[in-house]
Tab-separated table of C-alpha atoms in Angstrom:
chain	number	residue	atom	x	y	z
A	1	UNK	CA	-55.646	44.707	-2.254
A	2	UNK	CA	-56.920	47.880	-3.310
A	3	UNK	CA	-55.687	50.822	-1.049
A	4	UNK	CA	-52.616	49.403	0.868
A	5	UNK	CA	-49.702	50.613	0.101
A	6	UNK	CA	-46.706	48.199	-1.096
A	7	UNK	CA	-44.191	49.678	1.408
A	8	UNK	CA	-46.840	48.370	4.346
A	9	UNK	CA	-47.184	44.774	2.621
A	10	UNK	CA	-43.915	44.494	2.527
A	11	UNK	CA	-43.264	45.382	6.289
A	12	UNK	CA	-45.817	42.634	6.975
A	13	UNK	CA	-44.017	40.440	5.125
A	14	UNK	CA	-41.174	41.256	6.773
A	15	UNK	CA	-42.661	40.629	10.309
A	16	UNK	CA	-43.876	37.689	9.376
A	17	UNK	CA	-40.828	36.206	8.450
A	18	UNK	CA	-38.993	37.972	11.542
A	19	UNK	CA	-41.905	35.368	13.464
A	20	UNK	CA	-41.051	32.581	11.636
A	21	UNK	CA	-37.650	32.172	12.253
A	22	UNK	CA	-38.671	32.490	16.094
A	23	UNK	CA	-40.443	29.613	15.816
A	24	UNK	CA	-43.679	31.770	16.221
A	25	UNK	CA	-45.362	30.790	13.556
A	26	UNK	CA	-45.516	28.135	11.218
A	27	UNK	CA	-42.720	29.208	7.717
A	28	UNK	CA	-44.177	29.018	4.756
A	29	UNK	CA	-41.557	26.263	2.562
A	30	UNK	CA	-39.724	28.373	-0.273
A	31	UNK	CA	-40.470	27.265	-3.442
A	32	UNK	CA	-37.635	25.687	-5.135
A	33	UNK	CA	-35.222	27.800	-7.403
A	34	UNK	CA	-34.725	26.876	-10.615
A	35	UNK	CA	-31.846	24.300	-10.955
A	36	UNK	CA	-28.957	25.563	-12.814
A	37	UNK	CA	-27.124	23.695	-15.964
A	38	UNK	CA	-24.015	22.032	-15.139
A	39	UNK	CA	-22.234	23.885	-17.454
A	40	UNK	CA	-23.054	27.135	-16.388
A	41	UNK	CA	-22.701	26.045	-12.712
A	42	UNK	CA	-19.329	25.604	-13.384
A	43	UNK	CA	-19.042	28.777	-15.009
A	44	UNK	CA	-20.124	30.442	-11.873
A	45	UNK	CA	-17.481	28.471	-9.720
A	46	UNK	CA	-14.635	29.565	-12.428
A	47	UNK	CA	-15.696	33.194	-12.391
A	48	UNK	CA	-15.427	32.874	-8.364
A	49	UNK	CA	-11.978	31.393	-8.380
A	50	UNK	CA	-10.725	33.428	-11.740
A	51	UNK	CA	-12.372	36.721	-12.346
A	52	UNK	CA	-12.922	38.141	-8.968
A	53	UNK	CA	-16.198	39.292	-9.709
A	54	UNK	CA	-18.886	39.845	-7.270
A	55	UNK	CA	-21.777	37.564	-6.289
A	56	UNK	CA	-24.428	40.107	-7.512
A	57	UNK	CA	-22.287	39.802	-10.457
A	58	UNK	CA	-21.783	35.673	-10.833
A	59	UNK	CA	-25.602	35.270	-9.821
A	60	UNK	CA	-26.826	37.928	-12.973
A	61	UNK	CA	-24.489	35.689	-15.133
A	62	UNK	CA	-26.164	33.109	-14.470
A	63	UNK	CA	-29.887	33.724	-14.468
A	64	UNK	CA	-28.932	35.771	-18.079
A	65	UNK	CA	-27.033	32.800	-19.493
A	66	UNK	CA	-30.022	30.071	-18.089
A	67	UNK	CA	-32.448	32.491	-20.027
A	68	UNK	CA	-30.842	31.913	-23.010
A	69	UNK	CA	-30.653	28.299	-23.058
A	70	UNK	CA	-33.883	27.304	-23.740
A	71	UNK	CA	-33.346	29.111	-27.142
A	72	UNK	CA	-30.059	28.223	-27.337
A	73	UNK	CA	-30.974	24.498	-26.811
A	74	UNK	CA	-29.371	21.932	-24.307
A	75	UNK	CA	-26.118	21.034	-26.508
A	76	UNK	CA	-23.649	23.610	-26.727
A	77	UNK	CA	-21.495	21.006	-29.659
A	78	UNK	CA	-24.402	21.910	-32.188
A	79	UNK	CA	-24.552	25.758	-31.694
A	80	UNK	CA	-23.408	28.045	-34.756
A	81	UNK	CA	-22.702	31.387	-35.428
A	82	UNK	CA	-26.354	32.170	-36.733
A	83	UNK	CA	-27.705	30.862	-33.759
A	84	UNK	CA	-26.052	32.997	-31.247
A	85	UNK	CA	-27.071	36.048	-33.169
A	86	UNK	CA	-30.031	34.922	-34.017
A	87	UNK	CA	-30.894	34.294	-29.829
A	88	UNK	CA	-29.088	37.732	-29.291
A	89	UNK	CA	-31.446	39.956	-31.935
A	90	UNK	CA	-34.761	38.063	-30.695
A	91	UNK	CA	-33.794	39.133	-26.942
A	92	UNK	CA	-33.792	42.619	-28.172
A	93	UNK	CA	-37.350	42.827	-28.922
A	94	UNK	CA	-38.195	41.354	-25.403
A	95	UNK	CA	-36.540	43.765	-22.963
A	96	UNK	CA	-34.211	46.608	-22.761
A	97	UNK	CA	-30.857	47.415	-24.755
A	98	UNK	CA	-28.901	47.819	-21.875
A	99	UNK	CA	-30.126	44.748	-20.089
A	100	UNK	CA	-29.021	43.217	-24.030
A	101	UNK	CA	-25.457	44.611	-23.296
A	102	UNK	CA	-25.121	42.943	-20.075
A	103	UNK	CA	-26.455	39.840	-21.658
A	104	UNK	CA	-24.213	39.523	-24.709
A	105	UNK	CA	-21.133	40.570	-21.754
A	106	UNK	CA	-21.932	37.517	-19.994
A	107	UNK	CA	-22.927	35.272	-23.212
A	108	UNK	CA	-19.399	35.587	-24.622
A	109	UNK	CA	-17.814	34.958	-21.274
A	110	UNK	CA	-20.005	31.617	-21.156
A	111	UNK	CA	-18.891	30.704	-24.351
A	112	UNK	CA	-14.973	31.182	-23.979
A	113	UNK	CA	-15.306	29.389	-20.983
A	114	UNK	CA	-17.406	26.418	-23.084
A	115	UNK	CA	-14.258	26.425	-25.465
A	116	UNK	CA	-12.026	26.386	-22.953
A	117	UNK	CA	-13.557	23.039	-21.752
A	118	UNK	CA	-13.796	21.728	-25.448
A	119	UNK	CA	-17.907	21.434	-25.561
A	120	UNK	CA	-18.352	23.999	-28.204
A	121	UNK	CA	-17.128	25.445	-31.254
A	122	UNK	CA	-13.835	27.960	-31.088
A	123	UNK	CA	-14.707	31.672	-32.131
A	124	UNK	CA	-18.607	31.750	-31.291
A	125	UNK	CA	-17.864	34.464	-28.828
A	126	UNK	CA	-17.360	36.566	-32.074
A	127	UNK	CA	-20.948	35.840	-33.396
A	128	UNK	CA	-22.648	37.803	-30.387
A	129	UNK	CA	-23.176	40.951	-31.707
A	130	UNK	CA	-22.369	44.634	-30.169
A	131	UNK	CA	-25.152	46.388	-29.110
A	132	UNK	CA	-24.771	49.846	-30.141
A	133	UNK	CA	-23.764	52.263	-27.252
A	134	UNK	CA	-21.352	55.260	-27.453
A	135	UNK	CA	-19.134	55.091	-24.757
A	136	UNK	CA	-19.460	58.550	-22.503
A	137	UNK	CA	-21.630	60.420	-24.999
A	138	UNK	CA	-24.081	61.620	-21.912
A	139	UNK	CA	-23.022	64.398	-19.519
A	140	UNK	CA	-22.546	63.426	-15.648
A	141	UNK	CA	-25.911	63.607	-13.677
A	142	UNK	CA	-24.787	66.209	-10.825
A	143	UNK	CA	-26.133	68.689	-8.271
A	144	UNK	CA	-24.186	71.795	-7.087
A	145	UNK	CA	-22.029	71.756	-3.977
A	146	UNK	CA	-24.547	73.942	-2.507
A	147	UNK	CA	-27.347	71.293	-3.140
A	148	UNK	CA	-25.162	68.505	-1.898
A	149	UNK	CA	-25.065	70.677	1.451
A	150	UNK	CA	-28.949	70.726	1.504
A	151	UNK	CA	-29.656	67.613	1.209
A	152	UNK	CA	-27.424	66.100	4.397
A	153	UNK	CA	-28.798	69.135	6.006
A	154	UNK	CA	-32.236	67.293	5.465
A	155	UNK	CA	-31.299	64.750	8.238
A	156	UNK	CA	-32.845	64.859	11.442
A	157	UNK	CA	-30.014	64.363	13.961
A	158	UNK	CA	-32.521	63.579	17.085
A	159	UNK	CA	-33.563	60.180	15.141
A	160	UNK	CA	-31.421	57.225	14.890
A	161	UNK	CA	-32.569	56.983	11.104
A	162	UNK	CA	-31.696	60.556	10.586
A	163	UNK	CA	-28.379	59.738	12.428
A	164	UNK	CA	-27.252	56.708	9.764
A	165	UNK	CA	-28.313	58.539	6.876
A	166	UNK	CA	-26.346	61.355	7.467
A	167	UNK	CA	-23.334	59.283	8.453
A	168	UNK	CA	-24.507	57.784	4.703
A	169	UNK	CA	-24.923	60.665	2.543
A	170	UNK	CA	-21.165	62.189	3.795
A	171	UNK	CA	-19.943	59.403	2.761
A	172	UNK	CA	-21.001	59.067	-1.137
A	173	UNK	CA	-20.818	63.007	-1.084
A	174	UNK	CA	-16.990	63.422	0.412
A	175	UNK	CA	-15.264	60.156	-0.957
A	176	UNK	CA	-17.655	59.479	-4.193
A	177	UNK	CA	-18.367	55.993	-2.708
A	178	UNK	CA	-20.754	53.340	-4.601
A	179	UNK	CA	-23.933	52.021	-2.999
A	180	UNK	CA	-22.040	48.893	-3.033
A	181	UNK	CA	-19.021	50.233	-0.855
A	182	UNK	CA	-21.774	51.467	1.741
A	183	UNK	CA	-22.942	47.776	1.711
A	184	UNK	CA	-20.256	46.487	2.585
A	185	UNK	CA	-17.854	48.586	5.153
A	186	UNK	CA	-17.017	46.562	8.338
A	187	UNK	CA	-15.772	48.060	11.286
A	188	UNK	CA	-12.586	46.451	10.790
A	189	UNK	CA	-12.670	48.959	7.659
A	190	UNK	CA	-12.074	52.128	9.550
A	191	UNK	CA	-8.524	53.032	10.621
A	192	UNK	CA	-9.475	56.285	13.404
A	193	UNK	CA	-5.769	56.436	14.357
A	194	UNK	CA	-5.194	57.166	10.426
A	195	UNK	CA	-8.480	58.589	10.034
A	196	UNK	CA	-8.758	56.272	6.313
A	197	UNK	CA	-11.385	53.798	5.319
A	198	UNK	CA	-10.926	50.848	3.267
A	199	UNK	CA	-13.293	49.841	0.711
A	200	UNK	CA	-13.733	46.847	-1.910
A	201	UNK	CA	-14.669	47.989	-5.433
A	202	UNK	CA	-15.259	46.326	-8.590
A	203	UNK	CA	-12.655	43.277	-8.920
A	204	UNK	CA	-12.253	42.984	-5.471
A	205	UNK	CA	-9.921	45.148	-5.212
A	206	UNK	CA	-9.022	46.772	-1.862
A	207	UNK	CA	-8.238	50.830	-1.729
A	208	UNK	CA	-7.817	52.907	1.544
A	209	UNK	CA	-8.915	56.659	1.152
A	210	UNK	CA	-8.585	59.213	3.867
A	211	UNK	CA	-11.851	59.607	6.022
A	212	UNK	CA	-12.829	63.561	6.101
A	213	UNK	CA	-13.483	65.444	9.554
A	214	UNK	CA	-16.906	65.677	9.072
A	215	UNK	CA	-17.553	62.189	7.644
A	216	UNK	CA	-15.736	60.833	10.420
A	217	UNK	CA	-17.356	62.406	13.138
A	218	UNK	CA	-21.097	61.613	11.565
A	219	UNK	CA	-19.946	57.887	11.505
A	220	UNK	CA	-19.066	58.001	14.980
A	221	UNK	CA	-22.145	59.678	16.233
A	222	UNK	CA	-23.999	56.467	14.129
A	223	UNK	CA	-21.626	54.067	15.682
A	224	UNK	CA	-21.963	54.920	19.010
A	225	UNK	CA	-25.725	56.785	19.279
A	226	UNK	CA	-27.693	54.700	16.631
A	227	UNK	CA	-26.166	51.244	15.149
A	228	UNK	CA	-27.831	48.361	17.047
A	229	UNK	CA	-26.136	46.419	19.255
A	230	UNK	CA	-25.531	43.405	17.416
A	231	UNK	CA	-22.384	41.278	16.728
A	232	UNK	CA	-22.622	41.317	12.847
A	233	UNK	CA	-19.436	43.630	11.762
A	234	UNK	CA	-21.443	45.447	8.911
A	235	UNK	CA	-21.570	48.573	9.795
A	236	UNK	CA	-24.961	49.931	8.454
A	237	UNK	CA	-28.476	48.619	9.575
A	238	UNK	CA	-32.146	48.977	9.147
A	239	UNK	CA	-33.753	50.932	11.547
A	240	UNK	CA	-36.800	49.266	11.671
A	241	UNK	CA	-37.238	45.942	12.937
A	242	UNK	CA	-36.505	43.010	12.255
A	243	UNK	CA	-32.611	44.430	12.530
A	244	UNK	CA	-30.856	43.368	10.150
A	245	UNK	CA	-27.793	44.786	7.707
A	246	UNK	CA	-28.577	47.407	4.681
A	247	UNK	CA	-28.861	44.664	1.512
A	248	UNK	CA	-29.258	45.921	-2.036
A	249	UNK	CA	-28.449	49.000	-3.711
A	250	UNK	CA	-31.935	50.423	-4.139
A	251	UNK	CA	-31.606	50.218	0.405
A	252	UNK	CA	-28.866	53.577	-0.166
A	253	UNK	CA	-30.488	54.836	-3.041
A	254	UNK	CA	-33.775	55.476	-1.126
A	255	UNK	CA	-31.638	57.254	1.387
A	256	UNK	CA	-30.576	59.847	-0.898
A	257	UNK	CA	-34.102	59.796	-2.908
A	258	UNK	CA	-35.496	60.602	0.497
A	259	UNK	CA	-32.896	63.676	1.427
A	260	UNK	CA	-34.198	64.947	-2.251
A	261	UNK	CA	-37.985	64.969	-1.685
A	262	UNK	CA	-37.282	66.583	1.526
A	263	UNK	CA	-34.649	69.510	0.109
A	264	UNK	CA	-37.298	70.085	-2.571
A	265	UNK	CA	-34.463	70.240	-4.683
A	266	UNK	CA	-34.402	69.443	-8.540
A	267	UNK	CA	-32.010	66.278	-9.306
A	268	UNK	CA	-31.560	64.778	-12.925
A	269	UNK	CA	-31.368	61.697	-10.586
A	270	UNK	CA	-32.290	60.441	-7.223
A	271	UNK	CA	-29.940	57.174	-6.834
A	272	UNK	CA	-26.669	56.621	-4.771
A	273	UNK	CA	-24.883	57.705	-8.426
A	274	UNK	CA	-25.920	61.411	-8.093
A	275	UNK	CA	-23.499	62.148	-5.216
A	276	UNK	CA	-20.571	60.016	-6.829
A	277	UNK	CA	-21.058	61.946	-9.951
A	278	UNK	CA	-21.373	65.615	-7.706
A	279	UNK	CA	-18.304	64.911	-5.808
A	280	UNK	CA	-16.286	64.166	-9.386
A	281	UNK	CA	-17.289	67.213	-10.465
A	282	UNK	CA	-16.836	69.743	-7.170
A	283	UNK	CA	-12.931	68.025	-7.314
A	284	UNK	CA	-12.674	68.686	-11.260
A	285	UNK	CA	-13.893	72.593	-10.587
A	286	UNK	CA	-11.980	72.893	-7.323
A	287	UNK	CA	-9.119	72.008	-9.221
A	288	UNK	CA	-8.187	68.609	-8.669
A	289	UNK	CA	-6.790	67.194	-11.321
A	290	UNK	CA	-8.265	64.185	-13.391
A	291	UNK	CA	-5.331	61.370	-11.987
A	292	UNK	CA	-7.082	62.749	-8.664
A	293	UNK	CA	-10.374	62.217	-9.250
A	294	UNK	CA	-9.808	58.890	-10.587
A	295	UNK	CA	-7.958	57.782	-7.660
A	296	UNK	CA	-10.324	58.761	-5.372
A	297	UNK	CA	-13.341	57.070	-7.797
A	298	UNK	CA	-11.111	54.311	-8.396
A	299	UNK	CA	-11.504	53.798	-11.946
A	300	UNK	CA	-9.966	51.699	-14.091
A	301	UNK	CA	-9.956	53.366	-17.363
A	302	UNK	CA	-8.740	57.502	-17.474
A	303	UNK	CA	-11.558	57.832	-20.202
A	304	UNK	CA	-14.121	57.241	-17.267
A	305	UNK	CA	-12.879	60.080	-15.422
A	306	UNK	CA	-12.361	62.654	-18.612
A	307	UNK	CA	-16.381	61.943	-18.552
A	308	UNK	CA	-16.523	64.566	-16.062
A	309	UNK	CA	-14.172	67.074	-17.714
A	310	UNK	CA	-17.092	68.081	-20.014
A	311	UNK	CA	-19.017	69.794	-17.220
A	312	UNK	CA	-16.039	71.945	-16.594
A	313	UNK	CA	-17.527	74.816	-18.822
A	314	UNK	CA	-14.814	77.360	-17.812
A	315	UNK	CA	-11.755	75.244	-18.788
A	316	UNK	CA	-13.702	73.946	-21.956
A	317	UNK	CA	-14.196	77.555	-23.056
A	318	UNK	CA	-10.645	78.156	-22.654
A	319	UNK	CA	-9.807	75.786	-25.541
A	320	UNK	CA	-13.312	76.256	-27.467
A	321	UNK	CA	-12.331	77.426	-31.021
A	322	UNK	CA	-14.824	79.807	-32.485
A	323	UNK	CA	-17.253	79.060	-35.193
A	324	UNK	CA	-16.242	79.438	-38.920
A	325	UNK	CA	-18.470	82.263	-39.829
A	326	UNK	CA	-18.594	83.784	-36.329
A	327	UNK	CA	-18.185	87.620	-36.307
């Protein structure tokens, strides 16, 4: 309809389906999902049990390997080399070389865990090909301390929505969390007596950080002034009804894209990311060093943390050599 805004449809939607499972109104049946191969079925189950990955993560595996297969074809015994690249190259031309990357991650994953079983050739995860991407070549998309201070100022503290998002945004801005690690704290995942909060990264794996004064103190006013009273033990809710718990990424994003349009602030970014990437860098400057920062990001790889080292312009231009040529 011409005129009504998407954010309204989708609140109708959302009502609706708030009446249906009251027994209101009659539910409208779900159409059936695809079914899934056998094969990569099983894939999912093995990257449960073996990889610790994520859901979000086994479920994208999936629907990218089930695209595939049509192309592919139904017999995994008969595929080749040329095949797999030739698959890869056409998916190029259909969407984006990122989403490519991703795809050709999870491809050779499928087909190691094909060998593994003995239904297709040995090797074939060789024939995917790398899509070209230089590792770290872009600078960190930041904001100045001073920024980051405007934008949880932005948060009206007389609101129960104004309440959780500044709880929110002192979270990703003092401890560099993910959208994903606001997702998913519990209540069991706050220690007050030790004032640390435990969160679940990539892999699964578990990593207690200490909880800042401020931080703290804004998650208790949420906890006990404007979290519903409900017995689910995630700790962050919609504020609208139907209640229910924060899902998806894009839920904490819009909390932070929201704090932007309202600081009238420029951003190179409005996602969850931007206050990650602005805490990395107010440690690096404050002088933190990068085994710090890494820690508290808790990345895997020291390269991802040296990222940040090139927005350090006063350290860089202590070791910058001068120009052959220069006067």
């Amino acid at each position: 309809m011409k005129g009504v805004s998407k954010k309204y449809v989708r609140r109708v939607r959302r009502f609706v389906e708030f009446l249906g499972e009251r027994g209101i109104v009659q539910r409208k049946p779900k159409l059936a999902l695809p079914t899934l191969d056998r094969w990569v079925v099983e894939f999912q189950d093995w990257l449960r049990q073996h990889r610790g990955v994520t859901e979000l993560t086994i479920d994208r595996h999936g629907r990218m390997i089930m695209r595939l297969l049509p192309a592919l074809g139904s017999k995994p015994r008969s595929w080749n080399a040329q095949l797999i690249r030739d698959v890869i190259i056409a998916e190029t031309k259909r969407v984006s070389l990122a989403y490519v990357k991703t795809m050709t991650m999870a491809l050779r994953g499928y087909l190691r865990f094909l060998t593994a079983r003995g239904v297709c050739r040995a090797g074939l995860d060789h024939a995917v090909p790398f899509i070209p991407q230089w590792r770290l070549s872009s600078l960190p998309r930041y904001i100045s301390s001073s920024d980051v201070e405007t934008l949880i100022a932005t948060c009206d503290q007389t609101t129960a929505t104004g309440v959780r998002d500044r709880a929110i945004l002192l979270l990703l801005a003092r401890l560099g969390l993910r959208a994903g690690d606001i997702l998913s704290l519990r209540l069991t995942d706050i220690d007050w007596q030790q004032a640390t909060l435990s969160v679940r990264g990539k892999g699964r794996r578990e990593t207690r950080l200490p909880l800042p004064q401020d931080a703290g103190d804004a998650l208790l006013a949420y906890l006990d002034q404007a979290r519903p009273h409900v017995a689910d033990g995630r700790i962050f809710f919609m504020s609208n009804a139907p209640i229910r718990p924060l899902t998806g990424s894009s839920a904490v994003s819009d909390v932070v894209r929201s704090a932007i349009r309202k600081a009238g602030i420029p951003a190179p970014s409005n996602g969850a990311n931007l206050l990650r990437h602005s805490a990395a860098t107010a440690m690096l400057r404050g002088g933190a060093t990068l085994d710090t920062v890494g820690a508290v990001l808790r990345h895997r790889s020291p390269d991802m943390t040296a990222h940040y080292a090139k927005v350090d312009v006063a350290m860089l231009l202590q070791i910058a050599q001068p120009w052959p040529g220069d006067a």
